[in-house]
mmCIF file of C-alpha atoms and ligand atoms in Angstrom:
data_model
loop_
_atom_site.group_PDB
_atom_site.id
_atom_site.type_symbol
_atom_site.label_atom_id
_atom_site.label_comp_id
_atom_site.label_asym_id
_atom_site.label_seq_id
_atom_site.Cartn_x
_atom_site.Cartn_y
_atom_site.Cartn_z
ATOM 1 C CA MET A 1 2.182 16.695 3.112
ATOM 2 C CA SER A 2 0.304 14.886 5.977
ATOM 3 C CA SER A 3 -3.072 16.180 7.373
ATOM 4 C CA THR A 4 -3.892 16.887 11.040
ATOM 5 C CA GLY A 5 -7.103 15.852 12.855
ATOM 6 C CA TYR A 6 -9.326 12.710 12.747
ATOM 7 C CA PRO A 7 -10.006 10.389 10.860
ATOM 8 C CA PRO A 8 -6.507 9.870 9.342
ATOM 9 C CA GLN A 9 -7.000 10.999 5.421
ATOM 10 C CA HIS A 10 -4.370 8.376 4.473
ATOM 11 C CA VAL A 11 -3.794 4.973 5.893
ATOM 12 C CA ALA A 12 -0.772 2.637 4.536
ATOM 13 C CA ILE A 13 -0.695 -0.955 5.646
ATOM 14 C CA THR A 14 2.047 -3.545 5.410
ATOM 15 C CA MET A 15 -0.132 -6.859 5.195
ATOM 16 C CA ASP A 16 2.426 -8.954 6.994
ATOM 17 C CA GLY A 17 1.950 -12.674 8.586
ATOM 18 C CA ASN A 18 0.036 -14.570 5.472
ATOM 19 C CA GLY A 19 2.582 -17.072 5.534
ATOM 20 C CA ARG A 20 2.425 -17.612 9.538
ATOM 21 C CA TRP A 21 -1.268 -17.826 9.331
ATOM 22 C CA ALA A 22 -1.106 -20.513 6.788
ATOM 23 C CA ASN A 23 1.707 -22.438 8.607
ATOM 24 C CA GLU A 24 -0.776 -22.230 12.006
ATOM 25 C CA ARG A 25 -3.399 -23.984 10.247
ATOM 26 C CA GLY A 26 -1.045 -26.614 8.428
ATOM 27 C CA LEU A 27 -1.796 -25.172 4.935
ATOM 28 C CA PRO A 28 0.685 -24.163 2.161
ATOM 29 C CA ARG A 29 1.738 -20.570 2.312
ATOM 30 C CA MET A 30 -0.227 -19.625 -0.760
ATOM 31 C CA ALA A 31 -3.495 -20.372 1.020
ATOM 32 C CA GLY A 32 -2.275 -17.499 3.517
ATOM 33 C CA HIS A 33 -1.631 -15.298 0.789
ATOM 34 C CA LYS A 34 -5.200 -16.059 -0.942
ATOM 35 C CA ALA A 35 -6.813 -15.342 2.719
ATOM 36 C CA GLY A 36 -4.819 -12.245 3.017
ATOM 37 C CA GLY A 37 -6.136 -11.270 -0.576
ATOM 38 C CA ASP A 38 -9.506 -11.862 0.328
ATOM 39 C CA ASN A 39 -9.170 -9.613 3.307
ATOM 40 C CA ILE A 40 -8.418 -6.655 1.144
ATOM 41 C CA ARG A 41 -11.872 -5.434 -0.031
ATOM 42 C CA PRO A 42 -13.455 -5.721 3.473
ATOM 43 C CA VAL A 43 -10.720 -3.993 5.010
ATOM 44 C CA ALA A 44 -10.885 -1.318 2.424
ATOM 45 C CA ASN A 45 -14.583 -0.858 2.692
ATOM 46 C CA MET A 46 -14.140 -0.672 6.613
ATOM 47 C CA PHE A 47 -11.542 2.243 6.333
ATOM 48 C CA SER A 48 -13.658 4.226 3.858
ATOM 49 C CA GLU A 49 -16.732 3.666 6.396
ATOM 50 C CA HIS A 50 -14.552 5.219 9.044
ATOM 51 C CA GLY A 51 -13.853 8.189 6.712
ATOM 52 C CA VAL A 52 -10.438 7.467 5.553
ATOM 53 C CA LYS A 53 -9.905 8.687 1.678
ATOM 54 C CA TYR A 54 -6.650 6.777 0.711
ATOM 55 C CA LEU A 55 -5.639 3.462 1.610
ATOM 56 C CA THR A 56 -2.118 2.092 0.771
ATOM 57 C CA LEU A 57 -1.375 -1.491 0.590
ATOM 58 C CA TYR A 58 2.079 -3.181 0.623
ATOM 59 C CA ALA A 59 1.186 -6.475 -1.624
ATOM 60 C CA PHE A 60 4.750 -7.366 -3.171
ATOM 61 C CA SER A 61 8.091 -5.554 -2.418
ATOM 62 C CA THR A 62 11.035 -5.328 -4.615
ATOM 63 C CA GLU A 63 12.663 -7.634 -2.370
ATOM 64 C CA ASN A 64 9.855 -10.153 -2.720
ATOM 65 C CA TRP A 65 11.498 -11.370 -5.985
ATOM 66 C CA SER A 66 13.927 -13.343 -3.893
ATOM 67 C CA ARG A 67 11.170 -15.722 -2.588
ATOM 68 C CA PRO A 68 11.067 -19.151 -4.122
ATOM 69 C CA GLY A 69 9.771 -19.302 -7.523
ATOM 70 C CA SER A 70 6.699 -21.123 -6.685
ATOM 71 C CA GLU A 71 5.555 -18.309 -4.276
ATOM 72 C CA VAL A 72 6.626 -15.203 -6.476
ATOM 73 C CA SER A 73 4.532 -16.917 -9.469
ATOM 74 C CA GLY A 74 1.767 -17.605 -6.799
ATOM 75 C CA LEU A 75 1.509 -13.941 -5.817
ATOM 76 C CA LEU A 76 1.884 -12.747 -9.615
ATOM 77 C CA GLY A 77 -1.116 -15.116 -10.445
ATOM 78 C CA LEU A 78 -2.939 -13.697 -7.032
ATOM 79 C CA LEU A 79 -2.467 -10.321 -8.402
ATOM 80 C CA GLU A 80 -3.968 -11.199 -12.022
ATOM 81 C CA GLN A 81 -6.743 -12.876 -10.370
ATOM 82 C CA LYS A 82 -7.622 -9.970 -8.203
ATOM 83 C CA ILE A 83 -7.664 -7.533 -11.249
ATOM 84 C CA ASP A 84 -9.918 -10.040 -13.013
ATOM 85 C CA ARG A 85 -12.436 -10.826 -10.323
ATOM 86 C CA GLU A 86 -12.543 -7.664 -8.260
ATOM 87 C CA THR A 87 -11.976 -4.551 -10.456
ATOM 88 C CA GLN A 88 -15.377 -4.455 -11.560
ATOM 89 C CA ALA A 89 -16.670 -4.382 -7.825
ATOM 90 C CA PHE A 90 -14.287 -1.778 -6.772
ATOM 91 C CA HIS A 91 -15.310 0.300 -9.776
ATOM 92 C CA HIS A 92 -18.952 -0.136 -8.537
ATOM 93 C CA ASP A 93 -18.015 0.770 -5.067
ATOM 94 C CA ASN A 94 -16.628 4.102 -6.664
ATOM 95 C CA VAL A 95 -12.965 2.975 -5.575
ATOM 96 C CA ARG A 96 -10.267 4.843 -7.256
ATOM 97 C CA LEU A 97 -7.249 2.093 -8.005
ATOM 98 C CA ILE A 98 -3.552 3.281 -8.262
ATOM 99 C CA HIS A 99 -0.624 1.111 -8.673
ATOM 100 C CA LEU A 100 2.677 2.166 -7.007
ATOM 101 C CA GLY A 101 5.889 0.571 -8.094
ATOM 102 C CA ARG A 102 7.405 -0.906 -11.089
ATOM 103 C CA THR A 103 5.764 -2.392 -14.080
ATOM 104 C CA ASP A 104 8.689 -3.159 -16.233
ATOM 105 C CA ARG A 105 9.404 -6.484 -14.336
ATOM 106 C CA LEU A 106 5.770 -7.623 -14.767
ATOM 107 C CA SER A 107 4.408 -9.709 -17.686
ATOM 108 C CA GLU A 108 3.057 -7.580 -20.478
ATOM 109 C CA GLY A 109 -0.467 -9.087 -19.862
ATOM 110 C CA ILE A 110 -0.403 -8.182 -16.110
ATOM 111 C CA ALA A 111 1.011 -4.820 -16.658
ATOM 112 C CA ARG A 112 -1.835 -3.993 -19.270
ATOM 113 C CA LYS A 113 -4.492 -5.543 -16.996
ATOM 114 C CA VAL A 114 -3.106 -3.295 -13.919
ATOM 115 C CA LYS A 115 -3.216 -0.113 -16.514
ATOM 116 C CA GLN A 116 -6.665 -0.772 -17.471
ATOM 117 C CA ALA A 117 -7.854 -1.238 -13.927
ATOM 118 C CA VAL A 118 -6.267 2.075 -13.013
ATOM 119 C CA ASP A 119 -7.817 3.962 -16.084
ATOM 120 C CA LEU A 120 -11.288 2.256 -15.660
ATOM 121 C CA THR A 121 -11.363 3.838 -12.185
ATOM 122 C CA GLY A 122 -9.496 6.854 -12.602
ATOM 123 C CA ASN A 123 -12.607 9.337 -12.288
ATOM 124 C CA ASN A 124 -13.978 7.636 -9.173
ATOM 125 C CA THR A 125 -14.475 9.713 -6.258
ATOM 126 C CA GLY A 126 -14.645 7.300 -3.248
ATOM 127 C CA LEU A 127 -11.664 5.709 -1.618
ATOM 128 C CA THR A 128 -8.234 5.838 -3.524
ATOM 129 C CA LEU A 129 -6.778 2.289 -3.077
ATOM 130 C CA CYS A 130 -3.011 2.323 -3.939
ATOM 131 C CA LEU A 131 -1.736 -1.194 -4.339
ATOM 132 C CA ALA A 132 2.027 -1.035 -3.986
ATOM 133 C CA PHE A 133 3.290 -4.067 -6.102
ATOM 134 C CA ASP A 134 6.969 -4.634 -7.147
ATOM 135 C CA TYR A 135 7.355 -1.362 -5.045
ATOM 136 C CA GLY A 136 10.391 -0.347 -2.963
ATOM 137 C CA GLY A 137 10.981 2.882 -1.162
ATOM 138 C CA ARG A 138 14.568 3.172 -2.327
ATOM 139 C CA ASP A 139 13.690 2.211 -5.673
ATOM 140 C CA GLU A 140 10.790 4.589 -5.999
ATOM 141 C CA ILE A 141 13.391 7.325 -5.041
ATOM 142 C CA VAL A 142 16.191 6.371 -7.413
ATOM 143 C CA ARG A 143 13.245 6.286 -10.415
ATOM 144 C CA ALA A 144 12.116 9.656 -9.319
ATOM 145 C CA THR A 145 15.526 11.049 -9.465
ATOM 146 C CA ARG A 146 16.236 9.533 -12.799
ATOM 147 C CA ARG A 147 13.134 11.105 -14.212
ATOM 148 C CA ILE A 148 14.285 14.367 -12.814
ATOM 149 C CA VAL A 149 17.538 14.228 -14.358
ATOM 150 C CA THR A 150 15.960 13.000 -17.847
ATOM 151 C CA ALA A 151 13.615 16.033 -17.525
ATOM 152 C CA GLY A 152 16.793 18.299 -17.398
ATOM 153 C CA LEU A 153 15.442 20.141 -14.150
ATOM 154 C CA PRO A 154 17.918 22.845 -13.028
ATOM 155 C CA PRO A 155 19.448 21.667 -9.735
ATOM 156 C CA ASP A 156 18.693 25.165 -8.179
ATOM 157 C CA GLY A 157 14.871 24.664 -8.643
ATOM 158 C CA LEU A 158 14.523 21.503 -6.937
ATOM 159 C CA ASP A 159 12.969 21.430 -3.468
ATOM 160 C CA GLU A 160 11.171 18.781 -1.541
ATOM 161 C CA ALA A 161 7.580 19.748 -3.170
ATOM 162 C CA LEU A 162 8.892 19.421 -6.631
ATOM 163 C CA PHE A 163 10.809 16.257 -5.836
ATOM 164 C CA ALA A 164 7.577 14.545 -4.300
ATOM 165 C CA ARG A 165 5.885 15.055 -7.873
ATOM 166 C CA TYR A 166 8.213 12.773 -9.560
ATOM 167 C CA LEU A 167 7.384 10.012 -7.066
ATOM 168 C CA ASP A 168 4.690 7.172 -7.633
ATOM 169 C CA GLY A 169 1.192 8.477 -7.191
ATOM 170 C CA PRO A 170 1.636 12.180 -7.200
ATOM 171 C CA GLY A 171 -0.956 14.270 -5.521
ATOM 172 C CA ILE A 172 -1.677 11.586 -3.083
ATOM 173 C CA PRO A 173 -1.075 13.013 0.472
ATOM 174 C CA ASP A 174 1.572 11.300 2.686
ATOM 175 C CA PRO A 175 0.406 8.636 4.932
ATOM 176 C CA ASP A 176 -0.900 10.019 8.262
ATOM 177 C CA LEU A 177 -0.968 6.279 9.765
ATOM 178 C CA LEU A 178 1.255 3.399 8.955
ATOM 179 C CA ILE A 179 0.020 -0.029 10.266
ATOM 180 C CA ARG A 180 2.087 -3.102 10.089
ATOM 181 C CA THR A 181 0.252 -6.490 10.813
ATOM 182 C CA GLY A 182 2.426 -9.946 12.018
ATOM 183 C CA GLY A 183 4.180 -8.316 14.928
ATOM 184 C CA GLU A 184 7.606 -6.939 13.179
ATOM 185 C CA SER A 185 8.556 -3.347 14.025
ATOM 186 C CA ARG A 186 10.274 -2.168 10.656
ATOM 187 C CA LEU A 187 9.389 -0.369 7.620
ATOM 188 C CA SER A 188 10.889 -3.033 5.261
ATOM 189 C CA ASN A 189 11.511 -0.236 2.448
ATOM 190 C CA PHE A 190 7.674 0.812 2.402
ATOM 191 C CA LEU A 191 7.082 4.427 1.351
ATOM 192 C CA LEU A 192 10.470 5.759 2.781
ATOM 193 C CA TRP A 193 9.918 9.380 1.558
ATOM 194 C CA GLN A 194 6.137 9.671 2.523
ATOM 195 C CA VAL A 195 6.250 8.250 6.140
ATOM 196 C CA ALA A 196 8.452 10.980 7.358
ATOM 197 C CA TYR A 197 5.944 12.181 9.701
ATOM 198 C CA SER A 198 3.439 9.280 9.814
ATOM 199 C CA GLU A 199 2.126 7.876 13.119
ATOM 200 C CA LEU A 200 2.947 4.036 13.400
ATOM 201 C CA HIS A 201 0.978 1.166 14.801
ATOM 202 C CA PHE A 202 2.411 -2.223 14.985
ATOM 203 C CA THR A 203 0.040 -5.162 15.664
ATOM 204 C CA PRO A 204 0.924 -8.923 16.386
ATOM 205 C CA VAL A 205 -2.187 -9.842 14.465
ATOM 206 C CA LEU A 206 -1.651 -11.710 11.187
ATOM 207 C CA TRP A 207 -3.079 -9.861 8.003
ATOM 208 C CA PRO A 208 -5.668 -12.496 7.250
ATOM 209 C CA ASP A 209 -7.028 -11.897 10.780
ATOM 210 C CA PHE A 210 -7.001 -7.929 10.591
ATOM 211 C CA GLY A 211 -10.523 -6.897 10.760
ATOM 212 C CA ALA A 212 -12.975 -4.575 12.492
ATOM 213 C CA THR A 213 -11.596 -4.671 15.887
ATOM 214 C CA GLU A 214 -8.165 -4.121 15.041
ATOM 215 C CA ILE A 215 -9.205 -1.126 12.665
ATOM 216 C CA GLU A 216 -10.804 0.369 15.694
ATOM 217 C CA GLU A 217 -7.958 -0.195 17.813
ATOM 218 C CA ALA A 218 -5.458 1.348 15.504
ATOM 219 C CA LEU A 219 -7.676 4.369 14.679
ATOM 220 C CA SER A 220 -8.343 4.854 18.389
ATOM 221 C CA GLU A 221 -4.801 4.791 19.271
ATOM 222 C CA TYR A 222 -4.086 7.325 16.424
ATOM 223 C CA ARG A 223 -6.494 9.531 18.087
ATOM 224 C CA THR A 224 -4.640 10.012 21.067
ATOM 225 C CA ARG A 225 -1.349 10.852 19.363
ATOM 226 C CA GLN A 226 -0.442 14.467 19.410
ATOM 227 C CA ARG A 227 1.150 15.465 15.896
ATOM 228 C CA ARG A 228 3.644 18.287 15.922
ATOM 229 C CA PHE A 229 5.516 18.043 12.591
ATOM 230 C CA GLY A 230 8.720 18.918 14.405
ATOM 231 C CA GLY A 231 7.128 22.038 15.981
ATOM 232 C CA VAL A 232 6.264 22.261 19.487
HETATM 233 C C1 FPP B 1 3.645 -10.958 3.761
HETATM 234 O O1 FPP B 1 3.461 -12.132 4.368
HETATM 235 C C2 FPP B 1 2.768 -10.739 2.781
HETATM 236 C C3 FPP B 1 3.149 -10.668 1.296
HETATM 237 C C4 FPP B 1 4.749 -10.577 1.035
HETATM 238 C C5 FPP B 1 2.177 -10.387 0.090
HETATM 239 C C6 FPP B 1 0.972 -9.893 0.522
HETATM 240 C C7 FPP B 1 -0.094 -10.187 -0.347
HETATM 241 C C8 FPP B 1 -1.216 -10.451 -0.088
HETATM 242 C C9 FPP B 1 -2.075 -9.540 1.248
HETATM 243 C C10 FPP B 1 -2.261 -10.887 -0.694
HETATM 244 C C11 FPP B 1 -2.025 -10.766 -2.251
HETATM 245 C C12 FPP B 1 -2.705 -9.603 -2.767
HETATM 246 C C13 FPP B 1 -2.293 -9.337 -4.032
HETATM 247 C C14 FPP B 1 -3.185 -8.117 -4.569
HETATM 248 C C15 FPP B 1 -1.499 -9.945 -4.910
HETATM 249 P P1 FPP B 1 4.449 -13.148 4.477
HETATM 250 O O2 FPP B 1 4.473 -14.049 3.327
HETATM 251 O O3 FPP B 1 5.865 -12.418 4.783
HETATM 252 O O4 FPP B 1 3.947 -13.939 6.099
HETATM 253 P P2 FPP B 1 4.993 -14.320 7.240
HETATM 254 O O5 FPP B 1 5.896 -13.350 7.605
HETATM 255 O O6 FPP B 1 4.087 -14.881 7.991
HETATM 256 O O7 FPP B 1 5.861 -15.473 6.286
#
């Protein structure tokens, strides 16, 4: 379920525009992803300072495997580097790290590092930072359904609350606010189940440039929204 009131309890972000950011500077696309990756900790800290408890970031979609091999391996390398270099810092900041998505297509080494980072920070009580990597909303729903069938749950007992428990990140409230940077206005298979009643905020600012000003803008726009959840 989503919360009401201010600040939003859970903010989700589609971090779009890294490629264009690099292109505008005459740099290779990977330089944009690196700048985007470097923006994660500062943005996480700023949202946390605003009172946000959960932040979910879309880092690699199930569709992103179709990008050129060099970009895919660059993004996987960046994920590994981030875990190696920043897990301790997140742990020190009392951040709880969660992974959303599949691990069966990651290398054994990366999958193990993801699990270690999640285990290490599992009891932290500050911001919960969910990183969606090899994540797709439809894929998540299919995997949840598969688990439910495998568990042999009787069809009559299945309702929305029970179904949600089989999704990735059980116990995490639905996003109150979904932000997409980079100027496109679409969901792109992100958290399809969970965003049923999220407020949407689209900004043309490219992800590596998304900072304090844009966060304040998104939060103050959110503050003006009247959330009725289908009621009156
Ligand atoms: C979209 O920009 C961004 C991505 C597909 C990757 C997001 C990744 C990061 C922010 C950094 C990496 C972080 C980790 C943890 C691996 P785009 O490439 O589609 O940009 P464009 O639309 O301008 O081409």
